[in-house]
Amino acid sequence: MFKWLAGKKSTEGSKPHSLMIDELKEQIKSQLNVGEDLTFRTIKRDGDKLVLSYMNSLIDTTTLDEFIIAPIQDNTHTEWTCEGIAQILPIANLSAQNQLDKVVEGINVGKVYIYVEGQPYGILGDVSKTVERGVEKAETESLVYGPKISFTESLIGNMNILRQNIKDINLCMEDLTVGTRTKTKAKLVYIKDIADEENVNAFREKISQLEIDYVAGTTVLGQLIENNSWTVFPQLVTTELPDRVTIALLHGKVVVLMDRSPDVLYGPSPFFTFFESTEDVYMRWNMGLALRLLRIFAAFLSVLLTPAYVAVLTYHYEVIPSPLLVSLGQSRANVPFPPMFEALLLEFFIELLREAGARLPTKVGQTMGIVGGIVIGQAAVNAGFTSNILIIIIALSALGSFTTPSYIMGTAIRIIRFPIILLAGFWGGIGIMLAFCFFIIHLLKLDTLGGSYLSPVYPLRWKDLGYSFFRVPTQYLSERPLTNHPIDAQRFSAQKVKKKDVDE
């Protein structure tokens, strides 16, 4: 029911009352303090009055003129009732409404409220104007093979992309609302006969229980619904690649889309998921296997290389071969700092260059990264601040972290290097082992939607290793990853594939 002005409140359960147009205007104005942007247009015919209420900056004026105003003015014989007007309007999204809060909410998102004076309710029609960019090439997750398009800020456009990729009637898209004030639209996406109901419920409950006024995007939403928000390791994947989301859905994962967010969130997402790339699927299996193992090894090398340099030069000279020890001594002869401070200083310079290159315009940022690295590195060596060997080690560590397909996981790897360098400087090899033991225990304690974060390595699932740690021929992946607890675990019949190979 409309909220009436003082002295005109209706009792609950009573028959809907009608309003005068002036009363309706005053009530809407009292709720929306937007000045001249709130527009009322009154149309009269044979003593009847009809008012259109809308926000001028949110609507498409062409749609309003052609599909709302023109049909109402041209159909002179149609009775001005809610049912009669609804029949002549060529708009798909129409709804009858007589509750003030719903009317105001509709106007605030780009709808027009059509009300005939004396009627018990009016009509909300969607004539919203959306500001969005077209489908473009992915920026943060570049690929050589596979589709190059990325998601955009349009929720409807992203849904359309997924529908084109998965033409399955069991693809479900549930409506969600995020943010108590912004009320951002979101979609919970999963394949009904594949995704585990517990994973779906976990997403649904965590999002519905959020009491926050504003959520900036899916990356922020992921932080809010993760079980451990203190760790640097992400527990849910965010991606801008539709084909990666398609593969995740077909493997039994659950996806969340948000309006005005170009990234998509999905889970469960164990640790090794962040080292997967869709190129591994499009390339031959042995090439994909080599590249995936290279990424994991590069990440391990990125974390270990600089701390090992600090530990060896501080405590463990005996492990260095004599010829290399001489060149190390000559390289560090003019360096006045201990290895730990030297390494931290170089790591800080690298992070400074990386951040500056990311914030500057693309062409300027690339030039800054290359020229700045060469100039600062050479100047630091000539000034005696660091050694040539450490420059090489720091560069290899940086390259190793950049091979990770997930930007968030690559950043986490770069962050954890700093405490490991400190421990290596204080306690040498023992400090490195202490740090690794701590991180392994920490990873074992983490979970993703209630599942193990180190799955399928712990608990060990041999069949799932082909989807995460290794890459095996597709014909041997007849079952979906058991880590996701899929309802329909069978992708295809392995016996038919083998029989076909034999016949050929």
Coordinates of C-alpha atoms in Angstrom, one line a residue:
M1 CA 0.0 0.0 0.0
F2 CA 1.1 3.6 -0.5
K3 CA 2.4 5.3 2.6
W4 CA -0.2 8.0 3.1
L5 CA 0.4 11.5 4.3
A6 CA -0.5 12.5 7.8
G7 CA -4.1 11.6 8.6
K8 CA -4.5 9.3 5.5
K9 CA -2.8 6.1 6.6
S10 CA -4.6 2.9 5.5
T11 CA -5.0 -0.1 7.7
E12 CA -3.2 -3.4 6.9
G13 CA -5.3 -5.8 4.9
S14 CA -7.7 -3.2 3.7
K15 CA -8.7 -2.5 0.1
P16 CA -6.1 -0.4 -1.7
H17 CA -6.9 3.3 -1.8
S18 CA -6.4 5.7 -4.7
L19 CA -4.3 8.8 -4.6
M20 CA -4.5 12.2 -6.2
I21 CA -1.6 13.0 -8.6
D22 CA -0.5 15.9 -6.4
E23 CA -0.3 13.6 -3.4
L24 CA 1.7 11.0 -5.3
K25 CA 4.2 13.7 -6.4
E26 CA 4.7 14.9 -2.9
Q27 CA 5.2 11.4 -1.5
I28 CA 7.8 10.5 -4.2
K29 CA 9.6 13.9 -3.8
S30 CA 9.8 13.3 0.0
Q31 CA 11.6 10.0 -0.7
L32 CA 13.9 11.1 -3.5
N33 CA 15.8 14.2 -2.8
V34 CA 17.3 14.6 -6.3
G35 CA 16.1 18.1 -7.3
E36 CA 15.2 18.7 -11.0
D37 CA 16.4 15.2 -12.1
L38 CA 13.1 13.8 -10.8
T39 CA 10.6 14.4 -13.6
F40 CA 6.8 14.3 -13.6
R41 CA 4.9 14.4 -16.9
T42 CA 1.1 14.7 -16.8
I43 CA -1.1 13.6 -19.7
K44 CA -4.8 14.5 -19.8
R45 CA -7.7 12.9 -21.8
D46 CA -11.5 13.4 -21.3
G47 CA -11.1 14.5 -17.7
D48 CA -8.7 11.7 -16.8
K49 CA -5.1 12.4 -15.6
L50 CA -2.1 10.2 -16.1
V51 CA 1.4 11.0 -14.7
L52 CA 4.7 9.6 -15.6
S53 CA 7.4 9.7 -12.9
Y54 CA 11.0 9.0 -13.7
M55 CA 14.6 10.1 -13.2
N56 CA 15.7 12.0 -16.3
S57 CA 19.4 10.9 -16.0
L58 CA 18.6 7.2 -15.7
I59 CA 16.2 6.6 -18.5
D60 CA 16.5 6.2 -22.3
T61 CA 14.4 9.1 -23.6
T62 CA 14.0 7.5 -27.0
T63 CA 12.5 4.4 -25.4
L64 CA 10.2 6.5 -23.2
D65 CA 8.9 8.5 -26.1
E66 CA 8.5 5.6 -28.6
F67 CA 7.2 2.8 -26.3
I68 CA 5.5 4.6 -23.4
I69 CA 4.2 8.1 -24.3
A70 CA 3.4 7.5 -28.0
P71 CA 1.2 4.3 -27.4
I72 CA -0.6 6.1 -24.6
Q73 CA -1.4 9.1 -26.7
D74 CA -2.2 7.2 -29.9
N75 CA -4.6 4.7 -28.4
T76 CA -7.5 7.1 -27.8
H77 CA -10.1 4.3 -27.3
T78 CA -8.2 2.4 -24.7
E79 CA -9.6 2.8 -21.2
W80 CA -7.1 4.3 -18.8
T81 CA -6.8 1.6 -16.3
C82 CA -3.8 -0.4 -15.1
E83 CA -4.8 -3.4 -17.3
G84 CA -5.7 -1.3 -20.3
I85 CA -2.4 0.6 -20.4
A86 CA -0.4 -2.6 -19.8
Q87 CA -2.0 -4.1 -23.0
I88 CA -0.9 -1.3 -25.3
L89 CA 2.6 -0.8 -24.0
P90 CA 5.3 -2.7 -26.1
I91 CA 7.5 -3.1 -23.1
A92 CA 8.5 -6.6 -21.8
N93 CA 9.3 -5.6 -18.2
L94 CA 6.1 -4.3 -16.7
S95 CA 4.8 -4.8 -13.2
A96 CA 1.8 -3.5 -11.2
Q97 CA 2.8 -1.7 -8.0
N98 CA 1.2 0.4 -5.2
Q99 CA 3.8 0.3 -2.5
L100 CA 5.7 3.6 -2.2
D101 CA 9.0 2.0 -1.2
K102 CA 8.9 -0.3 -4.3
V103 CA 7.9 2.6 -6.6
V104 CA 10.7 4.8 -5.3
E105 CA 13.2 1.9 -5.6
G106 CA 12.1 1.3 -9.2
I107 CA 12.4 5.0 -10.2
N108 CA 15.8 5.1 -8.6
V109 CA 17.1 2.3 -10.9
G110 CA 15.8 3.8 -14.2
K111 CA 12.1 2.7 -14.3
V112 CA 9.1 4.9 -15.1
Y113 CA 6.0 4.8 -12.9
I114 CA 2.8 5.2 -14.8
Y115 CA -0.2 6.2 -12.6
V116 CA -3.7 7.1 -13.5
E117 CA -5.4 9.3 -10.9
G118 CA -8.0 7.5 -8.9
Q119 CA -6.6 4.0 -9.7
P120 CA -5.6 1.7 -6.8
Y121 CA -2.2 1.0 -8.3
G122 CA 0.2 2.0 -11.2
I123 CA 2.7 0.4 -13.5
L124 CA 6.5 0.2 -13.4
G125 CA 8.1 0.0 -16.8
D126 CA 11.8 -0.5 -17.4
V127 CA 13.2 2.2 -19.7
S128 CA 16.7 2.4 -18.0
K129 CA 19.7 3.6 -19.9
T130 CA 22.9 1.6 -19.2
V131 CA 26.4 3.0 -19.5
E132 CA 28.8 0.1 -20.4
R133 CA 31.7 -0.7 -22.6
G134 CA 31.7 -3.3 -25.4
V135 CA 33.2 -6.7 -25.3
E136 CA 37.0 -6.3 -25.4
K137 CA 40.2 -8.3 -25.2
A138 CA 41.2 -9.5 -21.7
E139 CA 43.8 -7.2 -20.1
T140 CA 44.9 -8.8 -16.8
E141 CA 44.9 -12.5 -18.1
S142 CA 46.5 -12.4 -21.6
L143 CA 46.4 -15.6 -23.7
V144 CA 48.1 -16.9 -26.8
Y145 CA 45.5 -19.7 -27.5
G146 CA 41.8 -19.6 -26.8
P147 CA 39.1 -16.9 -26.9
K148 CA 40.4 -13.4 -26.2
I149 CA 37.1 -11.8 -25.1
S150 CA 36.6 -10.8 -21.5
F151 CA 33.6 -10.0 -19.2
T152 CA 32.4 -6.5 -19.0
E153 CA 30.6 -4.4 -16.3
S154 CA 27.2 -5.4 -17.6
L155 CA 25.5 -8.2 -15.7
I156 CA 23.1 -8.9 -18.6
G157 CA 26.0 -9.0 -21.0
N158 CA 28.0 -11.4 -18.9
M159 CA 24.9 -13.7 -18.5
N160 CA 24.5 -13.7 -22.2
I161 CA 28.2 -14.7 -22.7
L162 CA 27.8 -17.7 -20.3
R163 CA 24.5 -18.7 -22.0
Q164 CA 26.2 -18.8 -25.4
N165 CA 29.0 -20.9 -24.0
I166 CA 26.7 -23.4 -22.1
K167 CA 23.5 -24.1 -23.9
D168 CA 22.2 -26.4 -21.1
I169 CA 18.7 -26.1 -19.6
N170 CA 20.2 -27.1 -16.2
L171 CA 22.3 -23.9 -16.1
C172 CA 20.7 -22.0 -13.2
M173 CA 21.0 -18.3 -12.5
E174 CA 19.6 -17.2 -9.1
D175 CA 19.0 -13.6 -8.3
L176 CA 20.9 -12.0 -5.4
T177 CA 21.2 -8.5 -4.0
V178 CA 24.5 -7.2 -2.5
G179 CA 24.7 -4.1 -0.4
T180 CA 22.0 -2.7 1.9
R181 CA 22.2 0.8 0.4
T182 CA 23.5 0.2 -3.2
K183 CA 21.4 -3.0 -3.7
T184 CA 23.7 -4.2 -6.5
K185 CA 22.3 -7.0 -8.6
A186 CA 24.2 -10.3 -8.6
K187 CA 23.7 -13.8 -10.0
L188 CA 24.5 -17.1 -8.4
V189 CA 25.3 -19.4 -11.4
Y190 CA 25.7 -23.2 -11.4
I191 CA 24.7 -26.3 -13.4
K192 CA 21.9 -27.9 -11.4
D193 CA 22.7 -31.6 -12.0
I194 CA 26.5 -31.1 -11.6
A195 CA 27.2 -28.6 -8.8
D196 CA 27.2 -29.9 -5.2
E197 CA 24.2 -28.5 -3.3
E198 CA 26.4 -27.8 -0.3
N199 CA 28.7 -25.5 -2.3
V200 CA 25.7 -23.7 -3.7
N201 CA 24.1 -23.2 -0.3
A202 CA 27.5 -22.0 1.1
F203 CA 27.6 -19.2 -1.5
R204 CA 23.9 -18.4 -1.1
E205 CA 24.0 -18.2 2.7
K206 CA 27.3 -16.3 3.0
I207 CA 26.1 -13.6 0.5
S208 CA 22.6 -13.3 1.9
Q209 CA 24.0 -12.9 5.4
L210 CA 26.1 -9.9 4.5
E211 CA 25.1 -6.7 6.3
I212 CA 27.1 -4.1 4.5
D213 CA 26.0 -0.9 2.7
Y214 CA 28.3 -1.3 -0.3
V215 CA 30.4 -4.0 -2.1
A216 CA 32.7 -2.6 -4.7
G217 CA 33.0 -5.7 -6.8
T218 CA 33.4 -9.5 -6.9
T219 CA 37.0 -9.2 -5.6
V220 CA 35.7 -7.5 -2.5
L221 CA 32.8 -9.9 -2.2
G222 CA 35.2 -12.8 -2.2
Q223 CA 37.1 -11.3 0.7
L224 CA 33.9 -10.8 2.6
I225 CA 32.7 -14.4 2.2
E226 CA 36.1 -16.2 2.6
N227 CA 36.5 -18.1 5.9
N228 CA 39.9 -16.6 6.6
S229 CA 40.3 -12.9 5.8
W230 CA 43.6 -12.5 7.5
T231 CA 45.7 -14.7 5.2
V232 CA 47.4 -13.3 2.1
F233 CA 46.3 -16.4 0.1
P234 CA 43.1 -16.0 -1.8
Q235 CA 40.5 -18.8 -1.3
L236 CA 38.3 -18.0 -4.3
V237 CA 39.3 -17.3 -7.9
T238 CA 38.4 -14.1 -9.7
T239 CA 38.8 -14.0 -13.4
E240 CA 37.7 -12.0 -16.4
L241 CA 37.9 -14.9 -18.9
P242 CA 34.5 -16.4 -19.9
D243 CA 36.0 -19.7 -21.1
R244 CA 37.7 -20.2 -17.7
V245 CA 34.4 -19.7 -16.0
T246 CA 32.7 -22.1 -18.5
I247 CA 35.3 -24.8 -17.6
A248 CA 34.8 -24.2 -13.9
L249 CA 31.0 -24.6 -14.2
L250 CA 31.3 -27.9 -16.1
H251 CA 33.7 -29.1 -13.4
G252 CA 31.0 -28.6 -10.8
K253 CA 32.1 -25.2 -9.4
V254 CA 29.8 -22.3 -8.4
V255 CA 30.0 -18.9 -9.9
V256 CA 29.0 -15.4 -8.8
L257 CA 28.4 -12.5 -11.2
M258 CA 27.9 -8.9 -10.0
D259 CA 26.5 -5.9 -11.9
R260 CA 29.1 -3.2 -12.6
S261 CA 32.0 -5.7 -12.0
P262 CA 34.1 -7.1 -14.9
D263 CA 35.5 -9.9 -12.8
V264 CA 33.7 -13.2 -12.0
L265 CA 34.1 -15.1 -8.7
Y266 CA 34.0 -18.9 -8.5
G267 CA 34.8 -21.7 -6.1
P268 CA 35.8 -24.0 -4.5
S269 CA 39.3 -22.9 -5.5
P270 CA 42.2 -24.9 -4.0
F271 CA 45.7 -23.6 -4.0
F272 CA 46.8 -25.2 -7.3
T273 CA 43.8 -23.8 -9.2
F274 CA 45.5 -20.4 -9.2
F275 CA 48.3 -21.9 -11.3
E276 CA 46.0 -23.2 -14.0
S277 CA 45.5 -21.4 -17.3
T278 CA 43.0 -22.0 -20.0
E279 CA 45.9 -22.3 -22.5
D280 CA 46.7 -25.6 -20.8
V281 CA 43.4 -26.9 -22.2
Y282 CA 43.8 -25.5 -25.7
M283 CA 47.4 -26.7 -26.1
R284 CA 48.5 -30.3 -26.5
W285 CA 48.6 -32.1 -23.2
N286 CA 52.3 -32.5 -22.9
M287 CA 52.9 -28.8 -23.7
G288 CA 50.3 -27.9 -21.1
L289 CA 51.9 -30.2 -18.6
A290 CA 55.3 -28.6 -19.1
L291 CA 54.0 -25.1 -18.8
R292 CA 52.0 -25.9 -15.7
L293 CA 54.9 -27.5 -13.9
L294 CA 57.1 -24.6 -15.0
R295 CA 54.7 -22.1 -13.3
I296 CA 54.6 -24.1 -10.1
F297 CA 58.4 -24.4 -10.1
A298 CA 58.8 -20.7 -10.9
A299 CA 56.6 -19.8 -8.0
F300 CA 58.6 -22.0 -5.7
L301 CA 61.9 -20.5 -7.1
S302 CA 60.5 -17.0 -6.6
V303 CA 59.9 -17.6 -2.9
L304 CA 63.2 -19.5 -2.3
L305 CA 65.9 -17.9 -4.4
T306 CA 66.5 -14.6 -2.7
P307 CA 66.2 -16.0 0.9
A308 CA 68.7 -18.8 -0.1
Y309 CA 71.2 -16.1 -1.3
V310 CA 70.9 -14.3 2.0
A311 CA 71.2 -17.5 4.1
V312 CA 74.2 -18.8 2.2
L313 CA 76.2 -15.5 2.3
T314 CA 75.4 -14.9 5.9
Y315 CA 75.8 -18.4 7.4
H316 CA 76.6 -21.1 4.9
Y317 CA 79.7 -20.1 2.8
E318 CA 80.8 -23.8 2.8
V319 CA 78.0 -24.8 0.3
I320 CA 79.3 -22.4 -2.4
P321 CA 81.8 -23.9 -4.8
S322 CA 85.3 -22.3 -4.6
P323 CA 85.3 -20.7 -8.1
L324 CA 81.8 -19.1 -7.5
L325 CA 82.9 -18.0 -4.0
V326 CA 85.7 -16.0 -5.5
S327 CA 83.4 -14.2 -8.0
L328 CA 80.9 -13.6 -5.1
G329 CA 83.6 -12.1 -3.0
Q330 CA 84.7 -9.8 -5.8
S331 CA 81.1 -8.7 -6.6
R332 CA 80.4 -7.9 -2.9
A333 CA 83.8 -6.3 -2.2
N334 CA 82.4 -2.7 -2.4
V335 CA 79.0 -3.4 -0.9
P336 CA 78.8 -1.9 2.6
F337 CA 75.5 -3.6 3.6
P338 CA 74.8 -7.1 5.0
P339 CA 73.2 -9.5 2.5
M340 CA 69.8 -9.3 4.3
F341 CA 69.6 -5.5 4.0
E342 CA 70.9 -5.6 0.5
A343 CA 68.3 -8.1 -0.6
L344 CA 65.4 -6.2 1.1
L345 CA 66.5 -3.0 -0.6
L346 CA 66.6 -4.5 -4.1
E347 CA 63.2 -6.2 -3.5
F348 CA 61.8 -2.9 -2.4
F349 CA 63.1 -1.2 -5.6
I350 CA 61.6 -4.0 -7.8
E351 CA 58.2 -3.6 -6.1
L352 CA 58.4 0.1 -6.5
L353 CA 59.1 -0.2 -10.2
R354 CA 56.3 -2.7 -10.6
E355 CA 53.7 -0.6 -8.8
A356 CA 54.8 2.6 -10.7
G357 CA 54.6 0.8 -14.0
A358 CA 51.1 -0.5 -13.2
R359 CA 49.8 2.9 -12.3
L360 CA 51.2 4.9 -15.2
P361 CA 49.6 4.8 -18.7
T362 CA 50.4 1.7 -20.6
K363 CA 53.1 2.9 -22.9
V364 CA 54.8 5.1 -20.3
G365 CA 54.5 2.2 -17.7
Q366 CA 56.3 -0.2 -20.0
T367 CA 59.1 2.3 -20.6
M368 CA 59.3 3.1 -16.9
G369 CA 59.6 -0.6 -16.0
I370 CA 62.3 -1.5 -18.6
V371 CA 64.4 1.7 -18.5
G372 CA 64.0 2.2 -14.7
G373 CA 65.1 -1.3 -14.0
I374 CA 68.2 -1.1 -16.2
V375 CA 69.2 2.4 -15.0
I376 CA 68.6 1.8 -11.3
G377 CA 70.2 -1.6 -11.4
Q378 CA 73.3 -0.5 -13.1
A379 CA 73.5 2.6 -11.0
A380 CA 73.1 0.6 -7.8
V381 CA 76.0 -1.7 -8.8
N382 CA 78.3 1.1 -9.8
A383 CA 77.5 3.0 -6.5
G384 CA 78.3 -0.1 -4.5
F385 CA 74.8 -0.5 -3.0
T386 CA 74.5 -4.1 -4.3
S387 CA 76.2 -6.9 -6.3
N388 CA 75.7 -8.0 -9.9
I389 CA 74.8 -11.5 -8.7
L390 CA 71.9 -10.3 -6.5
I391 CA 70.6 -8.2 -9.4
I392 CA 70.3 -11.5 -11.4
I393 CA 68.7 -13.3 -8.5
I394 CA 66.1 -10.6 -7.8
A395 CA 65.2 -10.4 -11.5
L396 CA 64.7 -14.2 -11.7
S397 CA 62.5 -14.0 -8.5
A398 CA 60.4 -11.3 -10.1
L399 CA 60.0 -13.2 -13.3
G400 CA 59.0 -16.3 -11.4
S401 CA 56.2 -14.5 -9.6
F402 CA 54.9 -13.0 -12.9
T403 CA 54.4 -16.4 -14.4
T404 CA 51.4 -17.1 -12.1
P405 CA 48.2 -16.7 -14.2
S406 CA 46.3 -15.2 -11.1
Y407 CA 47.4 -11.7 -10.3
I408 CA 46.3 -12.0 -6.7
M409 CA 48.3 -15.2 -6.2
G410 CA 51.3 -13.6 -7.8
T411 CA 51.1 -10.7 -5.4
A412 CA 50.8 -13.1 -2.5
I413 CA 54.0 -14.8 -3.5
R414 CA 55.8 -11.5 -3.7
I415 CA 54.6 -10.5 -0.3
I416 CA 55.7 -13.7 1.5
R417 CA 59.2 -13.3 0.2
F418 CA 59.9 -10.5 2.6
P419 CA 59.3 -12.4 5.9
I420 CA 61.3 -15.3 4.5
I421 CA 64.2 -13.0 3.7
L422 CA 64.2 -11.7 7.3
L423 CA 64.2 -15.2 8.8
A424 CA 67.0 -16.2 6.4
G425 CA 69.0 -13.2 7.5
F426 CA 68.5 -14.0 11.2
W427 CA 68.7 -17.8 11.3
G428 CA 70.0 -18.9 7.8
G429 CA 68.8 -22.2 6.4
I430 CA 66.9 -23.0 9.7
G431 CA 65.0 -19.7 9.2
I432 CA 64.0 -20.7 5.7
M433 CA 62.8 -24.2 6.8
L434 CA 60.9 -22.6 9.7
A435 CA 59.1 -20.2 7.3
F436 CA 58.3 -23.1 4.9
C437 CA 56.9 -25.2 7.7
F438 CA 54.8 -22.3 8.9
F439 CA 53.4 -21.7 5.5
I440 CA 52.6 -25.4 4.9
I441 CA 50.8 -25.6 8.2
H442 CA 49.0 -22.4 7.3
L443 CA 47.9 -23.8 3.9
L444 CA 46.7 -27.0 5.6
K445 CA 44.5 -25.0 7.9
L446 CA 42.9 -23.0 5.1
D447 CA 39.8 -24.1 3.3
T448 CA 37.8 -23.1 0.3
L449 CA 34.0 -23.4 0.8
G450 CA 34.7 -26.0 3.5
G451 CA 37.0 -28.1 1.4
S452 CA 40.8 -28.6 1.7
Y453 CA 42.9 -25.8 0.3
L454 CA 45.7 -28.1 -0.7
S455 CA 43.3 -30.6 -2.5
P456 CA 44.0 -32.8 -4.4
V457 CA 47.5 -33.2 -2.9
Y458 CA 45.9 -33.3 0.6
P459 CA 43.8 -35.3 0.9
L460 CA 45.4 -37.2 -2.0
R461 CA 43.1 -37.8 -4.9
W462 CA 45.0 -39.4 -7.8
K463 CA 42.4 -38.8 -10.4
D464 CA 42.1 -35.1 -9.6
L465 CA 45.8 -34.5 -10.1
G466 CA 45.2 -34.6 -13.8
Y467 CA 43.0 -31.5 -13.5
S468 CA 45.2 -29.4 -11.1
F469 CA 48.9 -30.3 -10.5
F470 CA 49.4 -32.2 -13.8
R471 CA 47.9 -32.1 -17.3
V472 CA 47.0 -35.4 -18.8
P473 CA 45.3 -36.3 -22.2
T474 CA 41.6 -35.4 -22.2
Q475 CA 40.5 -39.0 -22.9
Y476 CA 41.7 -40.0 -19.5
L477 CA 39.7 -37.4 -17.7
S478 CA 36.3 -39.1 -18.0
E479 CA 35.3 -38.1 -14.4
R480 CA 34.9 -34.6 -13.1
P481 CA 37.2 -33.5 -10.2
L482 CA 36.0 -35.2 -7.0
T483 CA 37.3 -32.2 -5.0
N484 CA 34.1 -30.3 -6.2
H485 CA 31.8 -33.2 -5.1
P486 CA 29.9 -33.1 -8.4
I487 CA 26.4 -34.8 -8.5
D488 CA 27.0 -36.1 -12.0
A489 CA 30.7 -37.2 -11.8
Q490 CA 30.8 -38.7 -15.3
R491 CA 31.9 -36.4 -18.1
F492 CA 31.9 -39.1 -20.8
S493 CA 32.2 -42.8 -21.1
A494 CA 35.9 -43.9 -20.9
Q495 CA 35.0 -47.3 -22.4
K496 CA 33.5 -45.8 -25.5
V497 CA 36.6 -43.6 -26.1
K498 CA 38.9 -46.6 -25.7
K499 CA 36.7 -48.7 -28.0
K500 CA 36.8 -45.9 -30.6
D501 CA 40.6 -45.8 -30.4
V502 CA 40.8 -49.5 -30.9
D503 CA 38.4 -49.5 -33.9
E504 CA 40.4 -46.7 -35.6

